[in-house]
Every structure is written in structure tokens, then in C-alpha cells.
């Protein structure tokens, strides 16, 4: 299976080079915006990172610098993660991505709504040593987005080896809420890695990993191992990304407090919600408020991952720990109303009573698929074609198969309409607000509604369990003018 995919990938890469437009020429076709807010250089390079005691770990890392514009556009991040890009809605950015990974790569801005030539579709992959210039305007509202490579068949490998970073968007609606900020706003990225001999990363060796996803033997937080954070007796805003390849968590506070959720993938919710626990799948983001002001000095509060289904043999484990270290000054009361969200009425869809069904199924000899098909770089079926300006309802059908698939759709954010087997997911997932990745649970069918406004072209939808995505659980969709 590996070998066949390798040959297929290799032949696509060769084809791309032999009729040249894709690689070098494509760059020139991307028009650079004028009047940009800033310009950033972003390099993906091989690096040796001191992760554990003893030998450093060979990784791939983003590093970046601001060429023009405010220095605050980039914030260096701890550990191996790429720098955090922080911009405002409406900003125009030029980003020069230089590929020094030693293999083909391209960057995708996960969650941002962008034109096709800015989205990092694998057909835009550049070779080692080349640069791809991005130039785009931020159309999204405030939210926590992220960036990672997206070359076909190598996304999982490259992300796993360290290529990922946060992309924070701010706007006036969010500013007006005066949420906890600066040292009271914590960005926390959860990943897991399998460290083997000489502290080197171990990646995909078996068909098991391809089917089940690669799960590590160490949890990594923000690209290193700071599992405890000292806090004051104050309120904090936690911006969480599950940046892991395959591991889904179910979050809960160790002290029994509810999770105060204020936002998800596409930014703020309409109102704050209180949840006992919440599922957190690869690719998803959560925006959570927590108040330590009623704690005692030296109290520990843990963010736990509890068993997704209680089968008696898995135990809760702490994935992050807060230690109350000092008195606080700032008083903060949790807002209830956060934002006004338009919910897309199903009647607006061109297929209100006839959702496009995509079956998530394993196929002999291929692995996990959408509708039993492999990914083809240049192929789209009529079902995968959408009229520009249309609203459509899609259904991810996992009736017959047994593991969680976080389904991600590129382009604008969507809304979750319905889980057909709803009761099963009650108390497990929260589906409000704007989403770009939705966890489809075993036995469930999930309906989403999405507007295909603005950008015509070829985009992707796929499982964000990266071993599934790389193998064949990905398809194109085309928005046609
Ligand atoms: Cu975060 Cu197409 O992926
Ligand atoms: Cu994406
Ligand atoms: Cu999957």
C-alpha cells in the first residue's frame, strides 16, 4: 500500500514538473496585493531540537521574520512550533514561504477563507529550495486559526515532525468584550509524539498506523513539555488547538467546574455555554474562559482528558495543569452574550431535502476513504461540484464504521445542522457556532450547511486524522462560476 501510494505520488510530482506551469509558473500567476499591512518570510527547515535529555530530535520547523509592517505580526512560540501570526480582520498580508524541508511542500491556512491560489492545495506544492509567495486579505472574523503543510501524501509526516503554527485573527467585535488578554490569554497546542531510539521520532511503520492514525507515547504541549502553568487568582482565556495527528481528547476540569466555552473553530459563539465535558478532535479549536480567583494559593487545577466512551479500561489523564501561584488584581465577570451569529436556514440550501451524502468507509487495499474512492489530484465528481453563491447541505455518513473522523472542509466556515443519531452524541460534542472541522462519531451521520460564496476554484475536504488524509480520505470539491 505504501509503495503504491509512493509511486502514485511520485508520478504526480513528475507530471507537474514536466508540464512546468504548476511549479514555477504558478507563483507568477498569483497576483500580489498592493497596500499590504505587512510582509512575512516563513521558512520550513530541518532542525535539531532539544526535546528530551540526551540526543536532540531531528525535526522540521517553521521559522519566520517580519519583512515589513508591525513586529507584532509574528510572535515567536515556545518549543518547535512555528511563530504565531497575529493579524486583524481586513489585513492584507504577503507571506513568502520558502521550502527547505528536503521534499515537496506547501502551506495551508487552516480555517481561513481564501481564494484557491492562496489555500495551499497540494497541486500547488513546490520543490525543496523554492519559494511560494502568498498574498491575501483576511476575510475571517476574529478566531484562532492555524497553518500547516499540505503536500499530498506527506501532510501527516511533515506536521508530525514539527511543521505547524497558530494564526490569530482579531477584530472589533472581539475587542469590545475586553476578554482576558496579554498574560491572561494562553495559547495551548496539544500534540503527541512517539519518541524512539536516540530520541528520534518514529512515524508510520505499519498498516495499523495508517488505519488507526499515529498515536504518540508522549504528550507535547506548545512544542515542548511545559505541563504546568503558574497562574494568578484571576480569570484566563484559553485558546486551545488540537494539533495532533490522530488523538481525540474529551476535556473536563479536575475540580468539577463546567467548561465555559466562548468560541470554537470559526470564532466566538453567540453566547457562552457551560459544558461538563467536550470532545476535542484533531484540527479543532476551543476558546475557553476559566476563573481561578476563588482558588487558594498552591491549588492545582487540571485539564483532564476523560474516556470518550466509558469502557472501564481507560483512565482520565491530565493533559495540562494550572498551579495557583499568586494573588490576583484583575476582576472579571464572564460575559453571557458574546456576538451575533447568523444561523444559515436549511431552506436557503439548494438541496434542502436532499443532502449530498459522503460515506466514510474503509476499503480493502486502500484504507479509510470517502465513498470508497482514493484521492485524485485532478478529479472531481458531479457531486463534488458546487455553484458559486450556492448554499448546500452535506452529510458525513459513518453509520457502518467504528472510529472518530474529524471531517474538515476548506473554504468558508460551515454550521452543523444535525446529528442524525443525536442522543449518542449528547453531552459529548458541542456543535454551535462556526466550524471548519466536525468530529463524526461511530454510528453517526452529521449534516452540515455551508455557503460557497466568493471564491471559485478547487478546494479540499478530508478527514483531519492526518494518516487518513494522506492515505485516501480526502477529495476535491470545485466551486464553479
Ligand atoms: Cu488543516 Cu486541509 O487541513
Ligand atoms: Cu484547512
Ligand atoms: Cu478519518
CSV table of C-alpha atoms and ligand atoms in Angstrom, one decimal:
chain,number,residue,atom,x,y,z
A,1,UNK,CA,0.0,0.0,0.0
A,2,UNK,CA,2.8,2.4,1.0
A,3,UNK,CA,4.7,1.6,-2.1
A,4,UNK,CA,1.7,2.0,-4.4
A,5,UNK,CA,1.0,5.4,-2.9
A,6,UNK,CA,4.6,6.4,-3.2
A,7,UNK,CA,4.7,5.5,-6.9
A,8,UNK,CA,1.4,7.4,-7.5
A,9,UNK,CA,2.7,10.5,-5.6
A,10,UNK,CA,6.0,10.3,-7.4
A,11,UNK,CA,4.4,10.2,-10.8
A,12,UNK,CA,2.1,13.1,-10.0
A,13,UNK,CA,5.1,15.1,-8.9
A,14,UNK,CA,7.0,14.2,-12.1
A,15,UNK,CA,4.0,15.1,-14.2
A,16,UNK,CA,3.8,18.5,-12.5
A,17,UNK,CA,7.4,19.2,-13.3
A,18,UNK,CA,7.3,18.1,-16.9
A,19,UNK,CA,4.5,20.4,-18.0
A,20,UNK,CA,6.0,23.1,-15.8
A,21,UNK,CA,3.1,25.5,-15.2
A,22,UNK,CA,2.3,24.1,-11.8
A,23,UNK,CA,5.6,24.7,-10.0
A,24,UNK,CA,7.5,27.8,-11.1
A,25,UNK,CA,4.9,29.5,-13.2
A,26,UNK,CA,2.0,29.2,-10.8
A,27,UNK,CA,3.7,31.6,-8.4
A,28,UNK,CA,3.9,34.3,-11.0
A,29,UNK,CA,0.2,33.8,-11.7
A,30,UNK,CA,-0.7,34.7,-8.1
A,31,UNK,CA,-1.2,38.5,-8.1
A,32,UNK,CA,0.4,40.3,-5.2
A,33,UNK,CA,-1.9,42.7,-3.4
A,34,UNK,CA,-0.9,46.3,-3.1
A,35,UNK,CA,-1.2,48.3,0.1
A,36,UNK,CA,-0.4,45.3,2.3
A,37,UNK,CA,-0.4,45.6,6.1
A,38,UNK,CA,2.7,43.5,6.3
A,39,UNK,CA,5.1,41.0,4.7
A,40,UNK,CA,6.4,37.9,6.4
A,41,UNK,CA,9.1,35.4,5.4
A,42,UNK,CA,8.3,31.9,6.6
A,43,UNK,CA,10.8,29.2,6.1
A,44,UNK,CA,10.3,25.5,6.7
A,45,UNK,CA,13.7,23.9,7.5
A,46,UNK,CA,15.3,20.9,9.1
A,47,UNK,CA,16.2,21.5,12.7
A,48,UNK,CA,17.7,19.6,15.5
A,49,UNK,CA,15.6,20.3,18.6
A,50,UNK,CA,16.5,19.5,22.2
A,51,UNK,CA,13.2,17.8,23.2
A,52,UNK,CA,14.4,15.3,25.8
A,53,UNK,CA,17.5,14.9,27.8
A,54,UNK,CA,20.3,13.3,25.7
A,55,UNK,CA,20.3,13.5,21.9
A,56,UNK,CA,18.4,16.3,20.2
A,57,UNK,CA,15.5,15.2,17.9
A,58,UNK,CA,15.6,15.7,14.2
A,59,UNK,CA,12.6,17.8,13.2
A,60,UNK,CA,11.1,20.1,10.6
A,61,UNK,CA,10.3,23.6,11.9
A,62,UNK,CA,8.9,26.9,10.6
A,63,UNK,CA,10.9,30.0,11.4
A,64,UNK,CA,9.8,33.4,10.3
A,65,UNK,CA,10.6,37.1,10.3
A,66,UNK,CA,8.7,40.3,9.6
A,67,UNK,CA,9.9,41.9,6.4
A,68,UNK,CA,7.6,45.0,6.7
A,69,UNK,CA,4.8,46.0,8.9
A,70,UNK,CA,4.4,45.8,12.6
A,71,UNK,CA,6.7,43.5,14.5
A,72,UNK,CA,3.6,42.2,16.4
A,73,UNK,CA,2.6,40.3,13.2
A,74,UNK,CA,4.8,37.5,14.4
A,75,UNK,CA,5.3,36.2,17.9
A,76,UNK,CA,7.9,33.5,18.5
A,77,UNK,CA,6.5,30.5,20.1
A,78,UNK,CA,8.0,28.0,22.6
A,79,UNK,CA,9.3,24.6,21.5
A,80,UNK,CA,9.4,23.5,17.9
A,81,UNK,CA,6.1,25.3,16.8
A,82,UNK,CA,6.2,27.9,14.1
A,83,UNK,CA,5.8,31.5,15.0
A,84,UNK,CA,2.3,32.7,15.8
A,85,UNK,CA,1.0,35.0,13.1
A,86,UNK,CA,-1.3,37.6,14.6
A,87,UNK,CA,-3.3,39.9,12.4
A,88,UNK,CA,-6.6,41.8,12.2
A,89,UNK,CA,-9.6,41.1,10.1
A,90,UNK,CA,-9.2,43.0,6.8
A,91,UNK,CA,-5.4,43.0,7.0
A,92,UNK,CA,-3.6,42.2,3.8
A,93,UNK,CA,-0.5,40.0,4.1
A,94,UNK,CA,2.3,38.9,1.8
A,95,UNK,CA,3.8,35.7,3.1
A,96,UNK,CA,6.9,34.3,1.4
A,97,UNK,CA,7.0,30.6,2.1
A,98,UNK,CA,10.4,29.0,1.5
A,99,UNK,CA,10.6,25.3,1.4
A,100,UNK,CA,13.8,23.9,2.8
A,101,UNK,CA,12.3,20.6,4.1
A,102,UNK,CA,14.2,18.5,1.5
A,103,UNK,CA,10.9,17.4,-0.1
A,104,UNK,CA,7.8,18.9,-1.7
A,105,UNK,CA,5.7,21.1,0.5
A,106,UNK,CA,3.1,23.9,0.5
A,107,UNK,CA,1.4,25.8,3.3
A,108,UNK,CA,-2.4,25.7,4.1
A,109,UNK,CA,-4.0,28.3,6.3
A,110,UNK,CA,-6.5,26.1,8.2
A,111,UNK,CA,-9.8,27.8,8.7
A,112,UNK,CA,-9.1,30.9,6.6
A,113,UNK,CA,-11.4,31.7,3.8
A,114,UNK,CA,-9.1,32.3,0.8
A,115,UNK,CA,-9.0,32.2,-3.0
A,116,UNK,CA,-7.9,28.9,-4.5
A,117,UNK,CA,-4.4,30.0,-5.3
A,118,UNK,CA,-3.8,31.0,-1.6
A,119,UNK,CA,-5.2,27.9,0.0
A,120,UNK,CA,-2.3,25.6,-0.3
A,121,UNK,CA,-3.9,22.9,-2.4
A,122,UNK,CA,-1.4,20.0,-2.9
A,123,UNK,CA,-1.3,20.7,-6.6
A,124,UNK,CA,0.5,24.0,-5.6
A,125,UNK,CA,3.3,22.1,-3.8
A,126,UNK,CA,6.7,23.5,-4.5
A,127,UNK,CA,10.0,21.6,-4.5
A,128,UNK,CA,12.7,21.9,-2.0
A,129,UNK,CA,14.6,25.2,-2.4
A,130,UNK,CA,11.7,27.0,-4.0
A,131,UNK,CA,9.6,29.9,-2.6
A,132,UNK,CA,5.8,30.3,-2.9
A,133,UNK,CA,4.5,33.8,-2.4
A,134,UNK,CA,1.1,34.2,-0.8
A,135,UNK,CA,-0.7,37.4,-0.9
A,136,UNK,CA,-4.2,37.6,0.7
A,137,UNK,CA,-6.6,39.6,2.6
A,138,UNK,CA,-8.1,38.2,5.9
A,139,UNK,CA,-11.8,37.8,5.3
A,140,UNK,CA,-12.4,35.8,8.5
A,141,UNK,CA,-13.7,37.2,11.8
A,142,UNK,CA,-11.7,37.0,15.0
A,143,UNK,CA,-10.7,33.5,15.8
A,144,UNK,CA,-7.9,31.0,16.3
A,145,UNK,CA,-6.8,29.5,13.0
A,146,UNK,CA,-3.6,27.7,12.2
A,147,UNK,CA,-1.2,26.8,9.4
A,148,UNK,CA,0.5,23.6,8.4
A,149,UNK,CA,1.8,21.9,5.3
A,150,UNK,CA,-0.5,20.2,2.8
A,151,UNK,CA,1.6,18.3,0.2
A,152,UNK,CA,-0.2,15.2,-0.9
A,153,UNK,CA,0.7,12.1,1.0
A,154,UNK,CA,3.2,13.9,3.3
A,155,UNK,CA,1.0,16.2,5.4
A,156,UNK,CA,1.0,13.8,8.4
A,157,UNK,CA,4.8,13.3,8.2
A,158,UNK,CA,5.6,17.0,8.0
A,159,UNK,CA,3.1,18.1,10.7
A,160,UNK,CA,4.3,15.3,12.9
A,161,UNK,CA,7.9,16.4,12.5
A,162,UNK,CA,7.0,19.9,13.8
A,163,UNK,CA,5.6,22.0,11.0
A,164,UNK,CA,2.6,23.9,12.4
A,165,UNK,CA,1.8,27.3,13.8
A,166,UNK,CA,-1.0,29.4,15.1
A,167,UNK,CA,-2.7,32.1,13.1
A,168,UNK,CA,-4.7,34.5,15.4
A,169,UNK,CA,-7.2,36.9,13.9
A,170,UNK,CA,-8.6,39.8,16.0
A,171,UNK,CA,-11.5,42.2,15.2
A,172,UNK,CA,-13.5,44.9,16.8
A,173,UNK,CA,-16.4,42.7,17.9
A,174,UNK,CA,-13.9,40.7,20.0
A,175,UNK,CA,-12.1,43.8,21.2
A,176,UNK,CA,-15.3,45.2,22.6
A,177,UNK,CA,-15.7,42.2,25.0
A,178,UNK,CA,-12.5,43.0,26.8
A,179,UNK,CA,-11.7,39.4,27.3
A,180,UNK,CA,-8.7,38.4,29.4
A,181,UNK,CA,-5.6,39.3,27.4
A,182,UNK,CA,-1.8,39.5,27.4
A,183,UNK,CA,-0.5,37.1,30.1
A,184,UNK,CA,-4.1,36.1,30.8
A,185,UNK,CA,-4.6,34.8,27.3
A,186,UNK,CA,-2.9,31.5,27.0
A,187,UNK,CA,-2.4,29.6,23.7
A,188,UNK,CA,-2.1,25.9,24.2
A,189,UNK,CA,-1.4,23.5,21.4
A,190,UNK,CA,-1.8,19.8,22.2
A,191,UNK,CA,0.1,17.2,20.1
A,192,UNK,CA,1.5,13.8,20.8
A,193,UNK,CA,4.7,12.2,19.5
A,194,UNK,CA,6.3,8.8,19.5
A,195,UNK,CA,10.0,9.2,20.6
A,196,UNK,CA,12.1,6.1,19.9
A,197,UNK,CA,15.8,5.3,20.0
A,198,UNK,CA,18.2,8.2,20.4
A,199,UNK,CA,15.2,10.5,20.9
A,200,UNK,CA,14.2,10.3,17.3
A,201,UNK,CA,10.6,10.5,16.2
A,202,UNK,CA,9.0,7.3,14.9
A,203,UNK,CA,6.5,7.7,12.2
A,204,UNK,CA,4.3,5.2,10.3
A,205,UNK,CA,5.6,1.8,10.2
A,206,UNK,CA,2.5,-0.3,10.0
A,207,UNK,CA,-0.8,-0.7,8.3
A,208,UNK,CA,-2.2,-0.3,11.8
A,209,UNK,CA,-0.9,3.3,12.0
A,210,UNK,CA,-2.5,4.1,8.6
A,211,UNK,CA,-5.9,2.7,9.7
A,212,UNK,CA,-5.9,3.9,13.3
A,213,UNK,CA,-3.8,7.0,13.0
A,214,UNK,CA,-0.4,7.6,14.5
A,215,UNK,CA,-0.6,8.0,18.3
A,216,UNK,CA,2.5,9.0,20.3
A,217,UNK,CA,4.0,7.8,23.5
A,218,UNK,CA,4.4,11.4,24.9
A,219,UNK,CA,2.1,14.3,25.0
A,220,UNK,CA,3.7,17.5,23.8
A,221,UNK,CA,2.3,20.9,24.7
A,222,UNK,CA,3.2,24.0,22.7
A,223,UNK,CA,6.0,22.1,21.1
A,224,UNK,CA,7.7,21.2,24.3
A,225,UNK,CA,6.9,19.7,27.7
A,226,UNK,CA,5.6,22.6,30.0
A,227,UNK,CA,2.8,20.6,31.5
A,228,UNK,CA,2.3,23.1,34.4
A,229,UNK,CA,1.5,26.8,34.2
A,230,UNK,CA,1.6,29.1,37.2
A,231,UNK,CA,-1.5,31.4,37.3
A,232,UNK,CA,-2.7,34.2,39.4
A,233,UNK,CA,-6.1,34.2,41.2
A,234,UNK,CA,-7.6,35.8,38.1
A,235,UNK,CA,-9.6,34.9,35.0
A,236,UNK,CA,-7.9,33.5,32.0
A,237,UNK,CA,-8.8,32.9,28.4
A,238,UNK,CA,-7.5,29.6,27.0
A,239,UNK,CA,-7.1,29.3,23.2
A,240,UNK,CA,-6.8,25.6,22.5
A,241,UNK,CA,-5.7,23.8,19.4
A,242,UNK,CA,-5.7,20.0,19.0
A,243,UNK,CA,-2.8,19.9,16.6
A,244,UNK,CA,-2.2,16.2,16.9
A,245,UNK,CA,-2.2,13.8,14.0
A,246,UNK,CA,-4.8,11.4,15.3
A,247,UNK,CA,-5.6,11.7,19.0
A,248,UNK,CA,-9.0,12.9,20.2
A,249,UNK,CA,-9.5,14.1,23.7
A,250,UNK,CA,-12.5,14.6,25.9
A,251,UNK,CA,-11.9,17.6,28.1
A,252,UNK,CA,-13.0,18.1,31.6
A,253,UNK,CA,-11.9,20.1,34.6
A,254,UNK,CA,-10.4,18.2,37.6
A,255,UNK,CA,-12.3,20.3,40.1
A,256,UNK,CA,-15.7,19.6,38.7
A,257,UNK,CA,-16.3,23.1,37.3
A,258,UNK,CA,-18.1,23.4,34.0
A,259,UNK,CA,-16.1,24.3,30.9
A,260,UNK,CA,-17.1,27.8,30.0
A,261,UNK,CA,-16.9,27.7,26.2
A,262,UNK,CA,-17.0,31.0,24.3
A,263,UNK,CA,-15.7,30.0,20.9
A,264,UNK,CA,-14.8,27.3,18.5
A,265,UNK,CA,-13.1,26.9,15.1
A,266,UNK,CA,-14.6,30.0,13.5
A,267,UNK,CA,-14.5,32.4,16.4
A,268,UNK,CA,-16.9,33.5,19.2
A,269,UNK,CA,-20.2,31.8,19.9
A,270,UNK,CA,-23.4,33.7,20.2
A,271,UNK,CA,-23.5,33.1,24.0
A,272,UNK,CA,-21.2,31.5,26.5
A,273,UNK,CA,-22.1,27.8,27.2
A,274,UNK,CA,-21.3,25.7,30.2
A,275,UNK,CA,-20.4,22.1,29.5
A,276,UNK,CA,-19.5,19.2,31.7
A,277,UNK,CA,-17.1,17.9,29.1
A,278,UNK,CA,-16.3,18.4,25.5
A,279,UNK,CA,-14.8,16.2,22.7
A,280,UNK,CA,-11.7,17.8,21.1
A,281,UNK,CA,-10.6,16.2,17.8
A,282,UNK,CA,-7.6,16.8,15.6
A,283,UNK,CA,-7.8,20.2,13.8
A,284,UNK,CA,-10.4,21.7,16.2
A,285,UNK,CA,-10.0,24.8,18.3
A,286,UNK,CA,-11.7,25.8,21.6
A,287,UNK,CA,-11.9,29.1,23.3
A,288,UNK,CA,-12.5,28.7,27.0
A,289,UNK,CA,-12.8,31.0,30.0
A,290,UNK,CA,-11.6,29.9,33.4
A,291,UNK,CA,-11.5,31.9,36.7
A,292,UNK,CA,-9.0,30.9,39.4
A,293,UNK,CA,-10.0,33.8,41.7
A,294,UNK,CA,-11.8,31.6,44.2
A,295,UNK,CA,-8.9,29.2,44.5
A,296,UNK,CA,-6.3,29.0,47.3
A,297,UNK,CA,-2.7,29.7,46.7
A,298,UNK,CA,-0.9,26.5,45.6
A,299,UNK,CA,-4.1,24.8,44.4
A,300,UNK,CA,-3.7,22.7,41.3
A,301,UNK,CA,-6.4,22.6,38.7
A,302,UNK,CA,-6.0,20.1,35.9
A,303,UNK,CA,-7.4,19.9,32.5
A,304,UNK,CA,-8.2,16.2,32.1
A,305,UNK,CA,-8.9,14.0,29.2
A,306,UNK,CA,-11.5,11.5,30.2
A,307,UNK,CA,-12.5,8.3,28.4
A,308,UNK,CA,-14.7,9.1,25.4
A,309,UNK,CA,-16.8,6.1,26.0
A,310,UNK,CA,-16.7,4.6,29.4
A,311,UNK,CA,-15.5,1.1,28.7
A,312,UNK,CA,-13.9,0.6,32.1
A,313,UNK,CA,-10.4,0.2,30.9
A,314,UNK,CA,-9.3,3.7,30.1
A,315,UNK,CA,-8.5,6.2,32.8
A,316,UNK,CA,-8.7,10.0,32.9
A,317,UNK,CA,-5.3,11.7,32.5
A,318,UNK,CA,-4.2,15.2,33.0
A,319,UNK,CA,-3.1,17.0,29.8
A,320,UNK,CA,-2.3,20.3,31.4
A,321,UNK,CA,-2.1,21.6,34.9
A,322,UNK,CA,-2.6,25.1,36.4
A,323,UNK,CA,-1.0,25.9,39.7
A,324,UNK,CA,-2.3,28.9,41.5
A,325,UNK,CA,0.9,30.8,42.4
A,326,UNK,CA,-0.1,34.3,43.5
A,327,UNK,CA,-2.9,36.8,44.4
A,328,UNK,CA,-4.7,38.5,41.5
A,329,UNK,CA,-5.8,42.0,40.9
A,330,UNK,CA,-8.0,42.0,37.9
A,331,UNK,CA,-11.7,41.3,38.5
A,332,UNK,CA,-13.5,39.8,35.6
A,333,UNK,CA,-17.1,38.6,35.2
A,334,UNK,CA,-17.9,36.2,32.4
A,335,UNK,CA,-19.9,37.7,29.7
A,336,UNK,CA,-23.0,35.9,28.5
A,337,UNK,CA,-23.8,37.5,25.2
A,338,UNK,CA,-20.7,37.4,23.0
A,339,UNK,CA,-21.6,38.0,19.5
A,340,UNK,CA,-24.4,38.0,17.0
A,341,UNK,CA,-24.3,35.0,14.7
A,342,UNK,CA,-26.4,34.4,11.7
A,343,UNK,CA,-27.6,30.9,11.5
A,344,UNK,CA,-28.0,29.6,8.0
A,345,UNK,CA,-31.6,28.4,7.5
A,346,UNK,CA,-31.8,25.0,5.8
A,347,UNK,CA,-34.3,26.5,3.4
A,348,UNK,CA,-31.5,28.5,1.9
A,349,UNK,CA,-29.8,25.4,0.6
A,350,UNK,CA,-30.2,24.3,-3.0
A,351,UNK,CA,-30.6,20.8,-1.7
A,352,UNK,CA,-32.7,21.3,1.5
A,353,UNK,CA,-34.3,17.8,1.4
A,354,UNK,CA,-31.6,16.0,-0.5
A,355,UNK,CA,-28.2,16.3,1.3
A,356,UNK,CA,-25.1,15.3,-0.5
A,357,UNK,CA,-24.1,12.2,1.3
A,358,UNK,CA,-20.4,11.3,1.7
A,359,UNK,CA,-19.9,7.8,3.2
A,360,UNK,CA,-16.9,7.4,5.4
A,361,UNK,CA,-15.9,3.8,4.7
A,362,UNK,CA,-12.8,1.6,4.9
A,363,UNK,CA,-11.9,-0.1,1.6
A,364,UNK,CA,-9.9,-3.2,1.2
A,365,UNK,CA,-6.4,-2.5,-0.1
A,366,UNK,CA,-6.9,1.3,0.2
A,367,UNK,CA,-7.8,2.1,3.8
A,368,UNK,CA,-10.2,4.8,5.0
A,369,UNK,CA,-12.0,6.6,2.2
A,370,UNK,CA,-14.7,8.9,1.3
A,371,UNK,CA,-17.3,6.9,-0.8
A,372,UNK,CA,-14.7,4.1,-1.3
A,373,UNK,CA,-12.5,6.3,-3.6
A,374,UNK,CA,-8.9,7.2,-3.3
A,375,UNK,CA,-7.8,10.8,-3.6
A,376,UNK,CA,-7.1,12.0,-7.1
A,377,UNK,CA,-5.3,15.4,-7.5
A,378,UNK,CA,-7.3,16.4,-10.6
A,379,UNK,CA,-10.6,14.6,-10.1
A,380,UNK,CA,-14.0,15.8,-9.0
A,381,UNK,CA,-17.3,14.1,-9.4
A,382,UNK,CA,-20.6,16.0,-10.2
A,383,UNK,CA,-21.5,15.6,-6.5
A,384,UNK,CA,-18.3,17.4,-5.6
A,385,UNK,CA,-19.2,20.4,-7.8
A,386,UNK,CA,-20.9,23.4,-6.3
A,387,UNK,CA,-22.2,26.5,-7.9
A,388,UNK,CA,-20.6,29.8,-6.8
A,389,UNK,CA,-23.0,31.5,-4.5
A,390,UNK,CA,-24.9,28.4,-3.6
A,391,UNK,CA,-25.6,27.1,-0.1
A,392,UNK,CA,-25.5,23.3,0.3
A,393,UNK,CA,-26.2,20.6,2.9
A,394,UNK,CA,-23.7,17.8,3.1
A,395,UNK,CA,-23.9,14.7,5.2
A,396,UNK,CA,-21.0,12.7,6.5
A,397,UNK,CA,-22.3,9.2,7.0
A,398,UNK,CA,-20.4,6.9,9.4
A,399,UNK,CA,-23.3,4.5,10.0
A,400,UNK,CA,-21.4,1.4,9.4
A,401,UNK,CA,-17.9,2.0,10.8
A,402,UNK,CA,-16.2,2.4,14.0
A,403,UNK,CA,-13.9,5.3,14.8
A,404,UNK,CA,-14.0,9.1,15.0
A,405,UNK,CA,-13.2,11.0,11.9
A,406,UNK,CA,-12.8,14.8,12.2
A,407,UNK,CA,-14.1,16.0,8.8
A,408,UNK,CA,-12.6,19.2,7.6
A,409,UNK,CA,-13.8,21.3,4.7
A,410,UNK,CA,-11.6,24.1,3.2
A,411,UNK,CA,-13.0,27.5,2.4
A,412,UNK,CA,-15.5,29.4,4.5
A,413,UNK,CA,-16.7,28.1,7.8
A,414,UNK,CA,-19.8,25.9,8.0
A,415,UNK,CA,-22.5,25.2,10.6
A,416,UNK,CA,-23.5,21.8,12.0
A,417,UNK,CA,-27.2,21.3,11.3
A,418,UNK,CA,-27.9,17.9,12.8
A,419,UNK,CA,-26.5,14.7,14.1
A,420,UNK,CA,-29.0,12.1,12.9
A,421,UNK,CA,-28.2,9.8,15.8
A,422,UNK,CA,-28.2,12.7,18.2
A,423,UNK,CA,-28.7,11.1,21.6
A,424,UNK,CA,-25.4,9.3,21.3
A,425,UNK,CA,-23.5,12.5,21.0
A,426,UNK,CA,-25.4,14.4,23.6
A,427,UNK,CA,-23.0,15.7,26.3
A,428,UNK,CA,-20.1,14.7,24.2
A,429,UNK,CA,-19.9,17.3,21.5
A,430,UNK,CA,-20.8,20.9,21.1
A,431,UNK,CA,-21.9,21.9,17.6
A,432,UNK,CA,-22.8,25.6,17.9
A,433,UNK,CA,-21.1,28.4,16.2
A,434,UNK,CA,-19.0,28.4,13.0
A,435,UNK,CA,-16.9,25.2,12.4
A,436,UNK,CA,-14.4,24.0,9.9
A,437,UNK,CA,-13.8,20.6,11.4
A,438,UNK,CA,-16.5,18.4,12.8
A,439,UNK,CA,-16.0,15.1,14.7
A,440,UNK,CA,-18.1,12.4,13.1
A,441,UNK,CA,-18.7,9.7,15.7
A,442,UNK,CA,-19.0,6.0,15.0
A,443,UNK,CA,-22.6,5.2,14.0
A,444,UNK,CA,-23.5,8.8,13.4
A,445,UNK,CA,-24.5,10.9,10.4
A,446,UNK,CA,-23.6,14.6,10.6
A,447,UNK,CA,-25.3,17.2,8.5
A,448,UNK,CA,-23.6,20.5,7.8
A,449,UNK,CA,-24.7,23.6,5.9
A,450,UNK,CA,-22.2,25.7,4.1
A,451,UNK,CA,-22.2,28.8,1.8
A,452,UNK,CA,-20.0,28.6,-1.2
A,453,UNK,CA,-19.6,32.4,-1.7
A,454,UNK,CA,-16.8,34.4,-3.1
A,455,UNK,CA,-14.1,32.1,-4.2
A,456,UNK,CA,-14.4,29.8,-7.2
A,457,UNK,CA,-11.9,27.0,-7.7
A,458,UNK,CA,-10.7,23.7,-6.5
A,459,UNK,CA,-10.6,23.0,-2.7
A,460,UNK,CA,-10.3,20.0,-0.4
A,461,UNK,CA,-12.4,18.3,2.1
A,462,UNK,CA,-10.9,15.5,4.2
A,463,UNK,CA,-10.5,13.7,7.4
A,464,UNK,CA,-8.1,15.6,9.7
A,465,UNK,CA,-6.8,12.4,11.1
A,466,UNK,CA,-3.7,13.1,9.1
A,467,UNK,CA,-2.8,9.4,8.3
A,468,UNK,CA,-6.3,9.1,6.8
A,469,UNK,CA,-6.0,12.3,4.9
A,470,UNK,CA,-2.6,11.3,3.4
A,471,UNK,CA,-3.7,7.8,2.5
A,472,UNK,CA,-7.1,8.4,0.8
A,473,UNK,CA,-9.7,10.0,3.0
A,474,UNK,CA,-9.7,13.2,1.0
A,475,UNK,CA,-11.5,14.5,-2.1
A,476,UNK,CA,-11.6,17.8,-4.1
A,477,UNK,CA,-14.6,19.9,-4.5
A,478,UNK,CA,-14.9,22.6,-7.1
A,479,UNK,CA,-16.8,25.8,-6.8
A,480,UNK,CA,-17.9,26.8,-10.3
A,481,UNK,CA,-18.6,30.2,-11.6
B,1,LIG,CU1,-5.8,21.6,8.5
B,1,LIG,CU2,-6.8,20.5,4.7
B,1,LIG,O1,-6.2,21.0,6.6
B,2,LIG,CU1,-8.0,23.5,6.2
B,3,LIG,CU1,-10.5,9.6,9.4
